[in-house]
Amino acid sequence: MKRGHRRIETQLAVIGTGIAGFAASIFALKRGLDVAQFGHSGAMAYTTGYLDLLGVHGQRIRQDPWAALDELRRDEPQHPMSKLSNPTIRTAFDGFTDALCDMGIGYTKAGEQNLSGLLPNGVAKPTLSVPKTMLPGIAAREAGARTLVLDFDGLQGFSAKAFEVNFAERWPALKSARLTFPDMENRQVFPEVLARSLENRATQEALAGLIRPLLNGAEYVGVPAILGMHAPDEIRARMEHAIGATLFEIPTIPPAVPGIRLRECFERAFPDMGVKLEPQLKVSNVEFGRSGATLFLHGPMEDLEIEASAVLLATGRFLSGGLKSDQHRLSEPLLDLPILQPDGRQEWFRHEYLDPRGHPINRLGIEVDSAFRPVMPDGDPVNERLFAAGAILAHQDWVRQRSGAGLAIATAYAATEAAAAMLA
Amino acid sequence: MPARTYEADVLIIGGGATGSGVMRDLALRGITCLLIDRKDLNAGASGGNHGLLHSGGRYATADAETAAECRREGDILKWLAPECIDDCGGLFVAVEGDDEEFAGAFPEHCRVAGIPCEPLTAAEAREREPDLPEAIMAAYAVPDATIDPFRIVLENVGHAQRLNDSAYLPHTEIEEFEISDGEIRKAVCRDRRSGERVEIRARQFVNASGAWAEKVARLAGCRDVSLLYSKGTLLISNTRVTNGVVNRLRLPDDGDILVPGGTVSLLGTSSVTVEDPDGIAPTIPEVDRILAEGAAMLPVLNETRFVRAFSGVRPLLKAAGSETDGRKANRGFALFDHEDQGLVNFATVAGGKFTTFRLMAEKMGDLIARRLGSAEPCRTAREPLPSGEALRWTEPGAAARDWFRRADPADMILCECEMVARSAVDTIIADAPGAEDHMSLKAIALRSRIGKGACQGAFCSMRVTSYLYDRGVYDSPDGLRLMRDFVKERYKGVRPVLWGAQMPQAELAEILHCGLAGMDLATDADGGDAK
């Protein structure tokens, strides 16, 4: 069969299909830009589903992320979020969570304070916005409410017992139990499979029927994040009604449902919204001309050429292929953008894994100017039409700072605004 | 807190190959032993080596006696513990630029030491090992093999425990000996996890503590043991690189041996004299040098993915001329009866090679048996090592084969890289040496391949920890602390090989360990502090 060849024209080409890439497409649409998005990465399945803004600063857990951002601007002026004001970051964050709610995945609106999101081991983390399916668990823990947490035969890495034992001291009314998921006896089960089977009403009823007799006065019931893939809030409401207790989800180890939900939600909604999305194709080359850039992609059946007036790079770090390294140096493989870095890998990682200062390598990445354009070592933009956002940016440590979503969303917003201004 | 007390015919200090070998040797003579280690089995050089069962070829040039000893002992172990050994054969290869005179004399040195040595043409050598370079100056085949150092030590201890009331106590560190009238009356120890005082009475005390033998001898007032500490660093690849052992045919240097180990390969070994056997870790310059040297012999190593590095300390006997260079030191061993130090029930065995551990144990066994008035001869040169359900999980690839054969859909895989299933963990918790004690993730990992694959514990640390909570092995936040300790320790070996394909793994590990498990905030009030 002859290979197909397709040419697409767009104003903004977004490269990357993580939170930053999806957020950029959402913001570009809102700006009225014609947008196309490409990437090939399963890294979304690694998120808990929580949207952090800034949970840790100065090696301390912070309750007020907005005050922590003020300190960040003072202490880390090079941090990508330090280039933006709190109102701008809030506009971006709200814009993103509103869009998620519109697409059918309920998220809480960013408040003044961080929430204590529950984690599978029976510990908590500071985060700003959580899926509505996870919110009641936070309230249950704060109230010390009578709660039953469940796990399932054959589900790896999620132990209701561990959750109970580790919260026990400050949450004595928490109990745990194990169930066999309906029609999934004697086998390994994966959160994604359980979530898809819970799309079926009969399975919802069967599971609710198994949970009800175990309640023993519990007001809340916690389950691993498996409450459906496409309409978790509806499934939660329906099962809650059937069980007679407030139901909530707890994140699991990856591949985890909350991230897959987001990815599928974008993939479902974007084409109708007007984004030309190719979520399984990796951009293999980009050439910049005088009036724009040409992106080359090679699919299994066809070659694509994208003519874009502006390019937004949101390819993430090593896990998603946005950065690479050999034995001695880091590089950015798509455009060979400059990375300021020490000589040799001696300085990449600290000697202690959990050193509270974090590993220096996590702060290496792409340098950008105030318009989020990657710059050459002399400070000049690499290209007027090239912008970058998300974890690939230098001078941040999103894992340790508990700022992954905030960084992705805020910088995607700023980079999109700058791209829109350039295109105007 | 009252002390825990134990009594045995013999207390053996040091849970490595030699100590466990002495334990089995004496148990076969009907003598009851208590084996202690301040950490766990193979915590020193016995676990920090490349698993080479020497043909003797490596020592043929400089030390014919050790070479011949290696050959004899290698043959005995191949016969008695075939399940622990991969009789893969080995090559000695000289490449362009290597010393021709050294290479030319090799067959004669092997002949003198009684080591079979078959000359190969370059084409024949490449037929055996296709990744060898074109420019081979000389190549010889020798009967090198590999041994699983963990499995054979587990088998030593497991066998001794089944023979009589001999027992093993991990995490028990000797603090002092109570001595009167030229005899040690008891050993005063400390349980390093609980802090409990442990008192052990015995008729004879054996010091088989490897690189710590000089320190332990001094605790008993003996100043006759004098060791040189030689740190050796090795790299572990993600897959097996060669079919058999490949040695560089030259004076020993860094990066001149590649040893397969089941589904992986080990590249080494550096030799650096250190002041103290404690607190050693592989460094980035060591790793880079070993890799550069190794790639001269096998260029494919430049493209090989390494998942971990580790270091061990060779306890070498000090001899004239060896003060500064561990490679020149004698690889033989020595038995100290300490009688000239005024003690009649204490003995130390030090130096030697992993390959010769059985012989070292035999000599010690003969001395102790004689002192105890036993006429039973040594039986370890004829009695095969029995394996066991709980002892066979340390071999790379074994757990995967077992899992496929069982085809039990309910037997979930806990460690995906190495395919270690729940059933393997269950048998280890039930029956492996040390299981009477409280099992932890780290103890299970030592007795299996958990945490040793490409992800280096990113996922399996969390899966196994969940499983141990489910089973009730963990019942407090201490389980999370033990998980943190495990990944912190794995990291020390991971750090020097972090580049290329391991970078995404490292990033993912941090997302899981910090983002999802909150390990970096664990001492914070909200982070699930585990004391």
JSON list of N, CA, C and O in Angstrom, two decimals, chain A residues 327 345, chain B residues 231 233-236 254-255 267 270 281-294 306 308-311 492-499:
[
{"chain": "A", "resi": 327, "resn": "GLN", "atom": "N", "xyz": [26.47, 9.64, 28.74]},
{"chain": "A", "resi": 327, "resn": "GLN", "atom": "CA", "xyz": [27.23, 9.46, 29.98]},
{"chain": "A", "resi": 327, "resn": "GLN", "atom": "C", "xyz": [27.71, 10.79, 30.56]},
{"chain": "A", "resi": 327, "resn": "GLN", "atom": "O", "xyz": [28.06, 10.86, 31.72]},
{"chain": "A", "resi": 345, "resn": "ARG", "atom": "N", "xyz": [28.68, 14.26, 34.97]},
{"chain": "A", "resi": 345, "resn": "ARG", "atom": "CA", "xyz": [27.47, 13.95, 35.71]},
{"chain": "A", "resi": 345, "resn": "ARG", "atom": "C", "xyz": [27.67, 13.90, 37.23]},
{"chain": "A", "resi": 345, "resn": "ARG", "atom": "O", "xyz": [26.75, 13.55, 37.96]},
{"chain": "B", "resi": 231, "resn": "LYS", "atom": "N", "xyz": [39.12, -2.12, 48.09]},
{"chain": "B", "resi": 231, "resn": "LYS", "atom": "CA", "xyz": [37.77, -1.88, 47.59]},
{"chain": "B", "resi": 231, "resn": "LYS", "atom": "C", "xyz": [37.69, -2.25, 46.11]},
{"chain": "B", "resi": 231, "resn": "LYS", "atom": "O", "xyz": [38.53, -1.85, 45.32]},
{"chain": "B", "resi": 233, "resn": "THR", "atom": "N", "xyz": [34.97, -2.29, 42.78]},
{"chain": "B", "resi": 233, "resn": "THR", "atom": "CA", "xyz": [33.66, -1.84, 42.29]},
{"chain": "B", "resi": 233, "resn": "THR", "atom": "C", "xyz": [33.31, -2.59, 41.01]},
{"chain": "B", "resi": 233, "resn": "THR", "atom": "O", "xyz": [34.17, -2.89, 40.19]},
{"chain": "B", "resi": 234, "resn": "LEU", "atom": "N", "xyz": [32.01, -2.90, 40.88]},
{"chain": "B", "resi": 234, "resn": "LEU", "atom": "CA", "xyz": [31.49, -3.63, 39.73]},
{"chain": "B", "resi": 234, "resn": "LEU", "atom": "C", "xyz": [30.25, -2.95, 39.19]},
{"chain": "B", "resi": 234, "resn": "LEU", "atom": "O", "xyz": [29.54, -2.27, 39.93]},
{"chain": "B", "resi": 235, "resn": "LEU", "atom": "N", "xyz": [29.99, -3.17, 37.90]},
{"chain": "B", "resi": 235, "resn": "LEU", "atom": "CA", "xyz": [28.77, -2.64, 37.26]},
{"chain": "B", "resi": 235, "resn": "LEU", "atom": "C", "xyz": [27.88, -3.82, 36.85]},
{"chain": "B", "resi": 235, "resn": "LEU", "atom": "O", "xyz": [28.39, -4.84, 36.41]},
{"chain": "B", "resi": 236, "resn": "ILE", "atom": "N", "xyz": [26.57, -3.64, 36.97]},
{"chain": "B", "resi": 236, "resn": "ILE", "atom": "CA", "xyz": [25.63, -4.68, 36.55]},
{"chain": "B", "resi": 236, "resn": "ILE", "atom": "C", "xyz": [24.85, -4.19, 35.34]},
{"chain": "B", "resi": 236, "resn": "ILE", "atom": "O", "xyz": [24.25, -3.11, 35.38]},
{"chain": "B", "resi": 254, "resn": "ASP", "atom": "N", "xyz": [41.61, -2.36, 36.26]},
{"chain": "B", "resi": 254, "resn": "ASP", "atom": "CA", "xyz": [40.17, -2.07, 36.27]},
{"chain": "B", "resi": 254, "resn": "ASP", "atom": "C", "xyz": [39.52, -2.55, 34.98]},
{"chain": "B", "resi": 254, "resn": "ASP", "atom": "O", "xyz": [40.13, -2.49, 33.91]},
{"chain": "B", "resi": 255, "resn": "GLY", "atom": "N", "xyz": [38.29, -2.99, 35.08]},
{"chain": "B", "resi": 255, "resn": "GLY", "atom": "CA", "xyz": [37.49, -3.27, 33.89]},
{"chain": "B", "resi": 255, "resn": "GLY", "atom": "C", "xyz": [38.04, -4.36, 33.02]},
{"chain": "B", "resi": 255, "resn": "GLY", "atom": "O", "xyz": [37.97, -4.28, 31.80]},
{"chain": "B", "resi": 267, "resn": "LEU", "atom": "N", "xyz": [30.50, -6.33, 35.30]},
{"chain": "B", "resi": 267, "resn": "LEU", "atom": "CA", "xyz": [31.76, -5.83, 34.77]},
{"chain": "B", "resi": 267, "resn": "LEU", "atom": "C", "xyz": [32.60, -5.27, 35.91]},
{"chain": "B", "resi": 267, "resn": "LEU", "atom": "O", "xyz": [32.13, -4.47, 36.71]},
{"chain": "B", "resi": 270, "resn": "SER", "atom": "N", "xyz": [37.56, -2.88, 40.00]},
{"chain": "B", "resi": 270, "resn": "SER", "atom": "CA", "xyz": [38.62, -1.96, 40.41]},
{"chain": "B", "resi": 270, "resn": "SER", "atom": "C", "xyz": [39.28, -2.48, 41.68]},
{"chain": "B", "resi": 270, "resn": "SER", "atom": "O", "xyz": [38.78, -3.40, 42.32]},
{"chain": "B", "resi": 281, "resn": "ALA", "atom": "N", "xyz": [31.15, 3.01, 48.91]},
{"chain": "B", "resi": 281, "resn": "ALA", "atom": "CA", "xyz": [30.12, 3.05, 47.87]},
{"chain": "B", "resi": 281, "resn": "ALA", "atom": "C", "xyz": [30.81, 3.30, 46.54]},
{"chain": "B", "resi": 281, "resn": "ALA", "atom": "O", "xyz": [31.88, 3.94, 46.49]},
{"chain": "B", "resi": 282, "resn": "PRO", "atom": "N", "xyz": [30.23, 2.82, 45.44]},
{"chain": "B", "resi": 282, "resn": "PRO", "atom": "CA", "xyz": [30.84, 3.06, 44.13]},
{"chain": "B", "resi": 282, "resn": "PRO", "atom": "C", "xyz": [30.79, 4.55, 43.78]},
{"chain": "B", "resi": 282, "resn": "PRO", "atom": "O", "xyz": [29.84, 5.24, 44.15]},
{"chain": "B", "resi": 283, "resn": "THR", "atom": "N", "xyz": [31.80, 5.02, 43.06]},
{"chain": "B", "resi": 283, "resn": "THR", "atom": "CA", "xyz": [31.82, 6.44, 42.67]},
{"chain": "B", "resi": 283, "resn": "THR", "atom": "C", "xyz": [31.72, 6.56, 41.15]},
{"chain": "B", "resi": 283, "resn": "THR", "atom": "O", "xyz": [31.98, 5.60, 40.42]},
{"chain": "B", "resi": 284, "resn": "ILE", "atom": "N", "xyz": [31.38, 7.74, 40.71]},
{"chain": "B", "resi": 284, "resn": "ILE", "atom": "CA", "xyz": [31.24, 7.99, 39.26]},
{"chain": "B", "resi": 284, "resn": "ILE", "atom": "C", "xyz": [32.58, 7.82, 38.53]},
{"chain": "B", "resi": 284, "resn": "ILE", "atom": "O", "xyz": [32.64, 7.16, 37.50]},
{"chain": "B", "resi": 285, "resn": "PRO", "atom": "N", "xyz": [33.70, 8.39, 39.05]},
{"chain": "B", "resi": 285, "resn": "PRO", "atom": "CA", "xyz": [34.98, 8.17, 38.34]},
{"chain": "B", "resi": 285, "resn": "PRO", "atom": "C", "xyz": [35.36, 6.70, 38.22]},
{"chain": "B", "resi": 285, "resn": "PRO", "atom": "O", "xyz": [35.88, 6.27, 37.19]},
{"chain": "B", "resi": 286, "resn": "GLU", "atom": "N", "xyz": [35.07, 5.91, 39.27]},
{"chain": "B", "resi": 286, "resn": "GLU", "atom": "CA", "xyz": [35.37, 4.47, 39.21]},
{"chain": "B", "resi": 286, "resn": "GLU", "atom": "C", "xyz": [34.57, 3.81, 38.09]},
{"chain": "B", "resi": 286, "resn": "GLU", "atom": "O", "xyz": [35.09, 3.01, 37.30]},
{"chain": "B", "resi": 287, "resn": "VAL", "atom": "N", "xyz": [33.28, 4.13, 38.05]},
{"chain": "B", "resi": 287, "resn": "VAL", "atom": "CA", "xyz": [32.40, 3.54, 37.05]},
{"chain": "B", "resi": 287, "resn": "VAL", "atom": "C", "xyz": [32.87, 3.91, 35.65]},
{"chain": "B", "resi": 287, "resn": "VAL", "atom": "O", "xyz": [32.95, 3.05, 34.75]},
{"chain": "B", "resi": 288, "resn": "ASP", "atom": "N", "xyz": [33.21, 5.17, 35.44]},
{"chain": "B", "resi": 288, "resn": "ASP", "atom": "CA", "xyz": [33.64, 5.61, 34.11]},
{"chain": "B", "resi": 288, "resn": "ASP", "atom": "C", "xyz": [34.93, 4.91, 33.68]},
{"chain": "B", "resi": 288, "resn": "ASP", "atom": "O", "xyz": [35.10, 4.54, 32.52]},
{"chain": "B", "resi": 289, "resn": "ARG", "atom": "N", "xyz": [35.83, 4.72, 34.65]},
{"chain": "B", "resi": 289, "resn": "ARG", "atom": "CA", "xyz": [37.11, 4.09, 34.32]},
{"chain": "B", "resi": 289, "resn": "ARG", "atom": "C", "xyz": [36.90, 2.60, 34.00]},
{"chain": "B", "resi": 289, "resn": "ARG", "atom": "O", "xyz": [37.46, 2.08, 33.02]},
{"chain": "B", "resi": 290, "resn": "ILE", "atom": "N", "xyz": [36.10, 1.91, 34.80]},
{"chain": "B", "resi": 290, "resn": "ILE", "atom": "CA", "xyz": [35.84, 0.49, 34.56]},
{"chain": "B", "resi": 290, "resn": "ILE", "atom": "C", "xyz": [35.20, 0.31, 33.19]},
{"chain": "B", "resi": 290, "resn": "ILE", "atom": "O", "xyz": [35.56, -0.58, 32.42]},
{"chain": "B", "resi": 291, "resn": "LEU", "atom": "N", "xyz": [34.25, 1.19, 32.88]},
{"chain": "B", "resi": 291, "resn": "LEU", "atom": "CA", "xyz": [33.55, 1.07, 31.60]},
{"chain": "B", "resi": 291, "resn": "LEU", "atom": "C", "xyz": [34.49, 1.34, 30.43]},
{"chain": "B", "resi": 291, "resn": "LEU", "atom": "O", "xyz": [34.47, 0.61, 29.42]},
{"chain": "B", "resi": 292, "resn": "ALA", "atom": "N", "xyz": [35.34, 2.35, 30.56]},
{"chain": "B", "resi": 292, "resn": "ALA", "atom": "CA", "xyz": [36.28, 2.67, 29.48]},
{"chain": "B", "resi": 292, "resn": "ALA", "atom": "C", "xyz": [37.24, 1.51, 29.24]},
{"chain": "B", "resi": 292, "resn": "ALA", "atom": "O", "xyz": [37.51, 1.14, 28.09]},
{"chain": "B", "resi": 293, "resn": "GLU", "atom": "N", "xyz": [37.73, 0.92, 30.33]},
{"chain": "B", "resi": 293, "resn": "GLU", "atom": "CA", "xyz": [38.65, -0.22, 30.21]},
{"chain": "B", "resi": 293, "resn": "GLU", "atom": "C", "xyz": [37.93, -1.43, 29.63]},
{"chain": "B", "resi": 293, "resn": "GLU", "atom": "O", "xyz": [38.46, -2.13, 28.76]},
{"chain": "B", "resi": 294, "resn": "GLY", "atom": "N", "xyz": [36.74, -1.68, 30.13]},
{"chain": "B", "resi": 294, "resn": "GLY", "atom": "CA", "xyz": [35.97, -2.84, 29.66]},
{"chain": "B", "resi": 294, "resn": "GLY", "atom": "C", "xyz": [35.65, -2.74, 28.18]},
{"chain": "B", "resi": 294, "resn": "GLY", "atom": "O", "xyz": [35.67, -3.73, 27.45]},
{"chain": "B", "resi": 306, "resn": "PHE", "atom": "N", "xyz": [23.49, -0.13, 31.92]},
{"chain": "B", "resi": 306, "resn": "PHE", "atom": "CA", "xyz": [23.85, -0.58, 33.26]},
{"chain": "B", "resi": 306, "resn": "PHE", "atom": "C", "xyz": [22.81, -0.08, 34.25]},
{"chain": "B", "resi": 306, "resn": "PHE", "atom": "O", "xyz": [22.35, 1.06, 34.17]},
{"chain": "B", "resi": 308, "resn": "ARG", "atom": "N", "xyz": [23.10, -0.64, 37.76]},
{"chain": "B", "resi": 308, "resn": "ARG", "atom": "CA", "xyz": [23.54, -0.50, 39.12]},
{"chain": "B", "resi": 308, "resn": "ARG", "atom": "C", "xyz": [25.04, -0.74, 39.19]},
{"chain": "B", "resi": 308, "resn": "ARG", "atom": "O", "xyz": [25.61, -1.43, 38.36]},
{"chain": "B", "resi": 309, "resn": "ALA", "atom": "N", "xyz": [25.67, -0.16, 40.20]},
{"chain": "B", "resi": 309, "resn": "ALA", "atom": "CA", "xyz": [27.06, -0.48, 40.52]},
{"chain": "B", "resi": 309, "resn": "ALA", "atom": "C", "xyz": [27.11, -0.85, 42.00]},
{"chain": "B", "resi": 309, "resn": "ALA", "atom": "O", "xyz": [26.23, -0.44, 42.77]},
{"chain": "B", "resi": 310, "resn": "PHE", "atom": "N", "xyz": [28.10, -1.60, 42.39]},
{"chain": "B", "resi": 310, "resn": "PHE", "atom": "CA", "xyz": [28.24, -1.89, 43.82]},
{"chain": "B", "resi": 310, "resn": "PHE", "atom": "C", "xyz": [29.71, -2.10, 44.14]},
{"chain": "B", "resi": 310, "resn": "PHE", "atom": "O", "xyz": [30.52, -2.34, 43.25]},
{"chain": "B", "resi": 311, "resn": "SER", "atom": "N", "xyz": [30.02, -1.99, 45.40]},
{"chain": "B", "resi": 311, "resn": "SER", "atom": "CA", "xyz": [31.40, -2.16, 45.84]},
{"chain": "B", "resi": 311, "resn": "SER", "atom": "C", "xyz": [31.47, -3.18, 46.95]},
{"chain": "B", "resi": 311, "resn": "SER", "atom": "O", "xyz": [30.56, -3.30, 47.75]},
{"chain": "B", "resi": 492, "resn": "LYS", "atom": "N", "xyz": [22.22, 4.22, 46.29]},
{"chain": "B", "resi": 492, "resn": "LYS", "atom": "CA", "xyz": [23.68, 4.41, 46.35]},
{"chain": "B", "resi": 492, "resn": "LYS", "atom": "C", "xyz": [24.37, 3.67, 45.20]},
{"chain": "B", "resi": 492, "resn": "LYS", "atom": "O", "xyz": [25.39, 4.12, 44.70]},
{"chain": "B", "resi": 493, "resn": "GLY", "atom": "N", "xyz": [23.80, 2.53, 44.80]},
{"chain": "B", "resi": 493, "resn": "GLY", "atom": "CA", "xyz": [24.36, 1.80, 43.67]},
{"chain": "B", "resi": 493, "resn": "GLY", "atom": "C", "xyz": [23.84, 2.29, 42.33]},
{"chain": "B", "resi": 493, "resn": "GLY", "atom": "O", "xyz": [24.46, 2.07, 41.30]},
{"chain": "B", "resi": 494, "resn": "VAL", "atom": "N", "xyz": [22.69, 2.93, 42.35]},
{"chain": "B", "resi": 494, "resn": "VAL", "atom": "CA", "xyz": [22.07, 3.41, 41.11]},
{"chain": "B", "resi": 494, "resn": "VAL", "atom": "C", "xyz": [22.73, 4.71, 40.65]},
{"chain": "B", "resi": 494, "resn": "VAL", "atom": "O", "xyz": [22.98, 4.91, 39.46]},
{"chain": "B", "resi": 495, "resn": "ARG", "atom": "N", "xyz": [23.02, 5.58, 41.60]},
{"chain": "B", "resi": 495, "resn": "ARG", "atom": "CA", "xyz": [23.50, 6.93, 41.28]},
{"chain": "B", "resi": 495, "resn": "ARG", "atom": "C", "xyz": [24.66, 6.96, 40.28]},
{"chain": "B", "resi": 495, "resn": "ARG", "atom": "O", "xyz": [24.61, 7.71, 39.30]},
{"chain": "B", "resi": 496, "resn": "PRO", "atom": "N", "xyz": [25.74, 6.14, 40.47]},
{"chain": "B", "resi": 496, "resn": "PRO", "atom": "CA", "xyz": [26.87, 6.28, 39.55]},
{"chain": "B", "resi": 496, "resn": "PRO", "atom": "C", "xyz": [26.59, 5.81, 38.12]},
{"chain": "B", "resi": 496, "resn": "PRO", "atom": "O", "xyz": [27.37, 6.11, 37.24]},
{"chain": "B", "resi": 497, "resn": "VAL", "atom": "N", "xyz": [25.51, 5.08, 37.88]},
{"chain": "B", "resi": 497, "resn": "VAL", "atom": "CA", "xyz": [25.23, 4.63, 36.51]},
{"chain": "B", "resi": 497, "resn": "VAL", "atom": "C", "xyz": [24.01, 5.35, 35.93]},
{"chain": "B", "resi": 497, "resn": "VAL", "atom": "O", "xyz": [23.41, 4.88, 34.96]},
{"chain": "B", "resi": 498, "resn": "LEU", "atom": "N", "xyz": [23.64, 6.49, 36.51]},
{"chain": "B", "resi": 498, "resn": "LEU", "atom": "CA", "xyz": [22.48, 7.20, 35.98]},
{"chain": "B", "resi": 498, "resn": "LEU", "atom": "C", "xyz": [22.86, 8.04, 34.77]},
{"chain": "B", "resi": 498, "resn": "LEU", "atom": "O", "xyz": [23.48, 9.10, 34.89]},
{"chain": "B", "resi": 499, "resn": "TRP", "atom": "N", "xyz": [22.51, 7.52, 33.61]},
{"chain": "B", "resi": 499, "resn": "TRP", "atom": "CA", "xyz": [22.58, 8.25, 32.35]},
{"chain": "B", "resi": 499, "resn": "TRP", "atom": "C", "xyz": [21.76, 7.44, 31.35]},
{"chain": "B", "resi": 499, "resn": "TRP", "atom": "O", "xyz": [21.33, 6.32, 31.65]}
]
